[in-house]
PDB file of C-alpha atoms in Angstrom:
ATOM      1  CA  GLN A   7      42.179 -16.065   7.341  1.00 41.00           C
ATOM      2  CA  GLN A   8      41.198 -19.636   8.068  1.00 45.00           C
ATOM      3  CA  ALA A   9      39.368 -19.973   4.748  1.00 47.00           C
ATOM      4  CA  SER A  10      42.642 -19.872   2.821  1.00 48.00           C
ATOM      5  CA  GLY A  11      43.381 -23.476   3.841  1.00 52.00           C
ATOM      6  CA  MET A  12      39.885 -24.798   3.037  1.00 48.00           C
ATOM      7  CA  ALA A  13      38.714 -26.611  -0.034  1.00 53.00           C
ATOM      8  CA  PRO A  14      36.681 -24.314  -2.337  1.00 57.00           C
ATOM      9  CA  ALA A  15      33.426 -26.197  -1.655  1.00 52.00           C
ATOM     10  CA  GLN A  16      33.930 -25.973   2.111  1.00 52.00           C
ATOM     11  CA  ALA A  17      34.852 -22.280   1.915  1.00 50.00           C
ATOM     12  CA  GLY A  18      31.727 -21.650  -0.174  1.00 52.00           C
ATOM     13  CA  HIS A  19      29.569 -23.426   2.419  1.00 44.00           C
ATOM     14  CA  TYR A  20      31.006 -21.312   5.221  1.00 45.00           C
ATOM     15  CA  SER A  21      30.685 -18.144   3.149  1.00 52.00           C
ATOM     16  CA  ARG A  22      26.974 -18.800   2.551  1.00 53.00           C
ATOM     17  CA  ALA A  23      26.441 -19.576   6.238  1.00 48.00           C
ATOM     18  CA  LEU A  24      28.209 -16.370   7.221  1.00 45.00           C
ATOM     19  CA  ALA A  25      26.168 -14.361   4.708  1.00 52.00           C
ATOM     20  CA  ASP A  26      22.929 -15.856   6.098  1.00 54.00           C
ATOM     21  CA  LEU A  27      24.032 -15.031   9.649  1.00 47.00           C
ATOM     22  CA  LEU A  28      24.867 -11.442   8.686  1.00 47.00           C
ATOM     23  CA  ALA A  29      21.541 -11.063   6.886  1.00 53.00           C
ATOM     24  CA  ALA A  30      19.713 -12.314   9.983  1.00 50.00           C
ATOM     25  CA  CYS A  31      21.618  -9.840  12.174  1.00 45.00           C
ATOM     26  CA  VAL A  32      20.880  -6.937   9.842  1.00 47.00           C
ATOM     27  CA  ASN A  33      17.231  -7.982   9.744  1.00 50.00           C
ATOM     28  CA  GLU A  34      17.092  -7.803  13.537  1.00 46.00           C
ATOM     29  CA  ILE A  35      18.435  -4.226  13.680  1.00 47.00           C
ATOM     30  CA  GLY A  36      15.546  -1.957  14.476  1.00 45.00           C
ATOM     31  CA  HIS A  37      13.402  -4.809  15.784  1.00 44.00           C
ATOM     32  CA  GLU A  38      14.814  -4.826  19.321  1.00 45.00           C
ATOM     33  CA  HIS A  39      11.552  -3.550  20.780  1.00 46.00           C
ATOM     34  CA  THR A  40       9.279  -6.006  19.052  1.00 44.00           C
ATOM     35  CA  PRO A  41       8.555  -9.278  20.769  1.00 42.00           C
ATOM     36  CA  PRO A  42      10.239 -12.220  19.048  1.00 44.00           C
ATOM     37  CA  ARG A  43       7.910 -14.355  17.013  1.00 45.00           C
ATOM     38  CA  ALA A  44       8.048 -18.086  17.038  1.00 41.00           C
ATOM     39  CA  ALA A  45      10.467 -19.042  14.314  1.00 45.00           C
ATOM     40  CA  THR A  46       8.842 -21.889  12.468  1.00 61.00           C
ATOM     41  CA  SER A  47      10.476 -23.473   9.512  1.00 89.00           C
ATOM     42  CA  THR A  48       7.874 -21.901   7.210  1.00 92.00           C
ATOM     43  CA  ASP A  49       8.613 -18.459   8.692  1.00 93.00           C
ATOM     44  CA  ALA A  50      12.303 -18.930   8.051  1.00 95.00           C
ATOM     45  CA  ILE A  51      11.701 -20.142   4.507  1.00 96.00           C
ATOM     46  CA  PHE A  52       9.312 -17.259   3.834  1.00 97.00           C
ATOM     47  CA  ASP A  53      11.780 -14.686   5.185  1.00 96.00           C
ATOM     48  CA  ARG A  54      14.629 -16.204   3.195  1.00 96.00           C
ATOM     49  CA  ALA A  55      12.492 -16.185   0.050  1.00 97.00           C
ATOM     50  CA  LEU A  56      11.512 -12.529   0.524  1.00 97.00           C
ATOM     51  CA  SER A  57      15.140 -11.506   1.020  1.00 96.00           C
ATOM     52  CA  PHE A  58      16.240 -13.403  -2.067  1.00 97.00           C
ATOM     53  CA  ILE A  59      13.421 -11.969  -4.180  1.00 97.00           C
ATOM     54  CA  GLU A  60      14.317  -8.449  -3.067  1.00 96.00           C
ATOM     55  CA  CYS A  61      17.975  -8.973  -3.997  1.00 94.00           C
ATOM     56  CA  GLN A  62      17.210 -10.600  -7.358  1.00 95.00           C
ATOM     57  CA  LEU A  63      14.138  -8.594  -8.368  1.00 94.00           C
ATOM     58  CA  SER A  64      15.675  -7.168 -11.524  1.00 92.00           C
ATOM     59  CA  ALA A  65      16.874 -10.566 -12.787  1.00 92.00           C
ATOM     60  CA  ALA A  66      14.769 -11.609 -15.760  1.00 88.00           C
ATOM     61  CA  ASN A  67      15.057 -15.289 -14.783  1.00 93.00           C
ATOM     62  CA  LEU A  68      13.654 -14.782 -11.260  1.00 95.00           C
ATOM     63  CA  ASP A  69      10.841 -17.262 -10.820  1.00 96.00           C
ATOM     64  CA  THR A  70       9.400 -19.705  -8.301  1.00 97.00           C
ATOM     65  CA  GLU A  71      11.893 -22.425  -9.215  1.00 97.00           C
ATOM     66  CA  LEU A  72      14.895 -20.170  -8.678  1.00 97.00           C
ATOM     67  CA  VAL A  73      13.594 -18.918  -5.320  1.00 97.00           C
ATOM     68  CA  ALA A  74      12.789 -22.478  -4.225  1.00 97.00           C
ATOM     69  CA  ARG A  75      16.297 -23.668  -5.114  1.00 96.00           C
ATOM     70  CA  HIS A  76      17.772 -20.799  -3.108  1.00 96.00           C
ATOM     71  CA  CYS A  77      15.614 -21.782  -0.113  1.00 95.00           C
ATOM     72  CA  HIS A  78      16.474 -25.481  -0.537  1.00 95.00           C
ATOM     73  CA  VAL A  79      12.839 -26.518  -0.903  1.00 96.00           C
ATOM     74  CA  SER A  80      10.651 -27.648  -3.777  1.00 96.00           C
ATOM     75  CA  ALA A  81       8.653 -25.114  -5.753  1.00 96.00           C
ATOM     76  CA  ARG A  82       5.482 -26.852  -4.603  1.00 97.00           C
ATOM     77  CA  TYR A  83       6.436 -26.458  -0.937  1.00 97.00           C
ATOM     78  CA  LEU A  84       7.449 -22.819  -1.440  1.00 97.00           C
ATOM     79  CA  ASN A  85       4.061 -22.140  -3.036  1.00 97.00           C
ATOM     80  CA  LYS A  86       2.406 -23.689   0.054  1.00 97.00           C
ATOM     81  CA  VAL A  87       4.468 -21.426   2.331  1.00 97.00           C
ATOM     82  CA  PHE A  88       3.299 -18.371   0.373  1.00 97.00           C
ATOM     83  CA  ALA A  89      -0.292 -19.675   0.191  1.00 97.00           C
ATOM     84  CA  GLN A  90      -0.386 -19.727   4.022  1.00 96.00           C
ATOM     85  CA  ARG A  91      -0.062 -15.951   3.747  1.00 96.00           C
ATOM     86  CA  ALA A  92      -2.615 -15.625   0.922  1.00 96.00           C
ATOM     87  CA  LEU A  93       0.172 -14.952  -1.606  1.00 96.00           C
ATOM     88  CA  THR A  94       1.796 -16.640  -4.562  1.00 97.00           C
ATOM     89  CA  VAL A  95       5.493 -16.428  -5.324  1.00 97.00           C
ATOM     90  CA  ALA A  96       4.891 -15.245  -8.880  1.00 96.00           C
ATOM     91  CA  GLY A  97       2.275 -12.732  -7.736  1.00 96.00           C
ATOM     92  CA  TYR A  98       4.590 -11.330  -5.093  1.00 97.00           C
ATOM     93  CA  ILE A  99       7.436 -10.934  -7.603  1.00 97.00           C
ATOM     94  CA  ARG A 100       5.099  -9.314 -10.149  1.00 96.00           C
ATOM     95  CA  GLU A 101       3.689  -6.860  -7.569  1.00 97.00           C
ATOM     96  CA  LEU A 102       7.146  -5.758  -6.395  1.00 97.00           C
ATOM     97  CA  ARG A 103       8.283  -5.267  -9.979  1.00 96.00           C
ATOM     98  CA  LEU A 104       5.217  -3.237 -10.865  1.00 96.00           C
ATOM     99  CA  GLN A 105       5.693  -1.073  -7.768  1.00 96.00           C
ATOM    100  CA  ARG A 106       9.347  -0.437  -8.705  1.00 96.00           C
ATOM    101  CA  CYS A 107       8.345   0.552 -12.226  1.00 94.00           C
ATOM    102  CA  ARG A 108       5.672   2.891 -10.904  1.00 94.00           C
ATOM    103  CA  ARG A 109       8.173   4.508  -8.567  1.00 93.00           C
ATOM    104  CA  ALA A 110      10.644   4.896 -11.450  1.00 92.00           C
ATOM    105  CA  PHE A 111       8.023   6.582 -13.636  1.00 91.00           C
ATOM    106  CA  GLY A 112       7.611   9.274 -10.992  1.00 87.00           C
ATOM    107  CA  ASP A 113      11.354   9.792 -10.524  1.00 88.00           C
ATOM    108  CA  PRO A 114      12.555  12.936 -12.333  1.00 88.00           C
ATOM    109  CA  ARG A 115      16.093  11.511 -12.485  1.00 90.00           C
ATOM    110  CA  LEU A 116      14.784   8.754 -14.755  1.00 90.00           C
ATOM    111  CA  ALA A 117      12.725  11.012 -17.042  1.00 87.00           C
ATOM    112  CA  GLU A 118      15.087  10.371 -19.976  1.00 90.00           C
ATOM    113  CA  ARG A 119      14.703   6.596 -19.694  1.00 92.00           C
ATOM    114  CA  SER A 120      12.068   4.968 -21.853  1.00 93.00           C
ATOM    115  CA  ILE A 121       9.180   3.049 -20.364  1.00 93.00           C
ATOM    116  CA  ILE A 122      10.502  -0.121 -21.979  1.00 94.00           C
ATOM    117  CA  GLU A 123      13.955   0.491 -20.509  1.00 95.00           C
ATOM    118  CA  ILE A 124      12.493   0.834 -17.032  1.00 95.00           C
ATOM    119  CA  ALA A 125      10.275  -2.223 -17.476  1.00 94.00           C
ATOM    120  CA  CYS A 126      13.256  -4.276 -18.655  1.00 94.00           C
ATOM    121  CA  ARG A 127      15.314  -3.017 -15.717  1.00 94.00           C
ATOM    122  CA  TRP A 128      12.752  -4.599 -13.397  1.00 94.00           C
ATOM    123  CA  GLY A 129      12.537  -7.932 -15.207  1.00 92.00           C
ATOM    124  CA  PHE A 130       9.711  -7.411 -17.701  1.00 92.00           C
ATOM    125  CA  SER A 131      10.717  -8.555 -21.168  1.00 88.00           C
ATOM    126  CA  ASP A 132       7.470  -8.198 -23.138  1.00 92.00           C
ATOM    127  CA  PRO A 133       6.292  -4.563 -23.491  1.00 92.00           C
ATOM    128  CA  SER A 134       2.695  -5.517 -24.361  1.00 93.00           C
ATOM    129  CA  HIS A 135       2.396  -7.891 -21.422  1.00 94.00           C
ATOM    130  CA  PHE A 136       3.922  -5.283 -19.116  1.00 95.00           C
ATOM    131  CA  GLY A 137       1.469  -2.641 -20.327  1.00 94.00           C
ATOM    132  CA  ARG A 138      -1.520  -4.928 -19.710  1.00 95.00           C
ATOM    133  CA  LEU A 139      -0.291  -5.868 -16.221  1.00 96.00           C
ATOM    134  CA  TYR A 140       0.403  -2.251 -15.337  1.00 95.00           C
ATOM    135  CA  ARG A 141      -2.985  -1.015 -16.541  1.00 95.00           C
ATOM    136  CA  LYS A 142      -4.784  -3.812 -14.687  1.00 96.00           C
ATOM    137  CA  ARG A 143      -2.920  -3.080 -11.442  1.00 95.00           C
ATOM    138  CA  PHE A 144      -2.946   0.731 -11.433  1.00 93.00           C
ATOM    139  CA  GLY A 145      -5.856   1.650 -13.703  1.00 93.00           C
ATOM    140  CA  LEU A 146      -3.847   3.511 -16.329  1.00 91.00           C
ATOM    141  CA  SER A 147      -1.119   2.796 -18.830  1.00 91.00           C
ATOM    142  CA  PRO A 148       2.566   3.283 -18.004  1.00 93.00           C
ATOM    143  CA  SER A 149       2.697   6.228 -20.422  1.00 90.00           C
ATOM    144  CA  GLY A 150      -0.418   7.703 -18.823  1.00 89.00           C
ATOM    145  CA  GLN A 151       1.178   7.327 -15.400  1.00 87.00           C
ATOM    146  CA  ARG A 152       4.326   9.024 -16.576  1.00 86.00           C
ATOM    147  CA  ALA A 153       2.441  11.834 -18.330  1.00 83.00           C
ATOM    148  CA  LEU A 154       0.551  12.638 -15.146  1.00 81.00           C
ATOM    149  CA  GLY A 155       3.824  12.732 -13.243  1.00 70.00           C
ATOM    150  CA  LEU A 156       2.165  11.081 -10.276  1.00 51.00           C
ATOM    151  CA  ALA A 157       4.172  10.550  -7.169  1.00 49.00           C
ATOM    152  CA  PRO A 158       4.514   6.831  -6.592  1.00 49.00           C
ATOM    153  CA  ALA A 159       1.819   6.295  -3.973  1.00 48.00           C
ATOM    154  CA  LEU A 160       2.076   2.629  -3.033  1.00 49.00           C
ATOM    155  CA  ASN A 161      -1.243   0.783  -2.897  1.00 47.00           C
TER     156      ASN A 161
END
C-alpha cells in the first residue's frame, strides 16, 4: 500500500529487500534445530549465489559474471568465495545442469522429449559439448543413459 506513493527506483529497492528477507525466512524453515552458524560476509554471498543459480539454472546466459552482479561483488571475488569451498562458479553451474539433465532422462513423463531439447532446457546450447561433458561426468552418453532407463542416482 505504501509503495504506491514511492518512486519506481525506491519501490524496486524495497521490493528486492523484501524478496531477500522472505528468501532468508524460507531458508530458515526446517533449520530450527540446527545451531546457527556464524554469518560471515562470504557465507552470505555464497548462499545468495547458490539461491540465484538455482533460480536461474535454465537460463542460457547464466555465468559467473551474472551471478556476481546479482551478489553485488566482482566475478573475481565470487570465484574466491567459491574457491574457499573447493568449488568454482562455472563448475557448480555445470554440475547442477548435468544432474538435472540426468534426472530428466530417467523421467518417464519426459520420454517424448529429445535429448537436445532437455539439454537446451537446462542451458546447454551445443549438443556435442553437452555429450562430451555428460559422458565425462557419468561414464556414458546421454542416449546410453536414456536407453538404460536408469533412475537418476545422484553422485
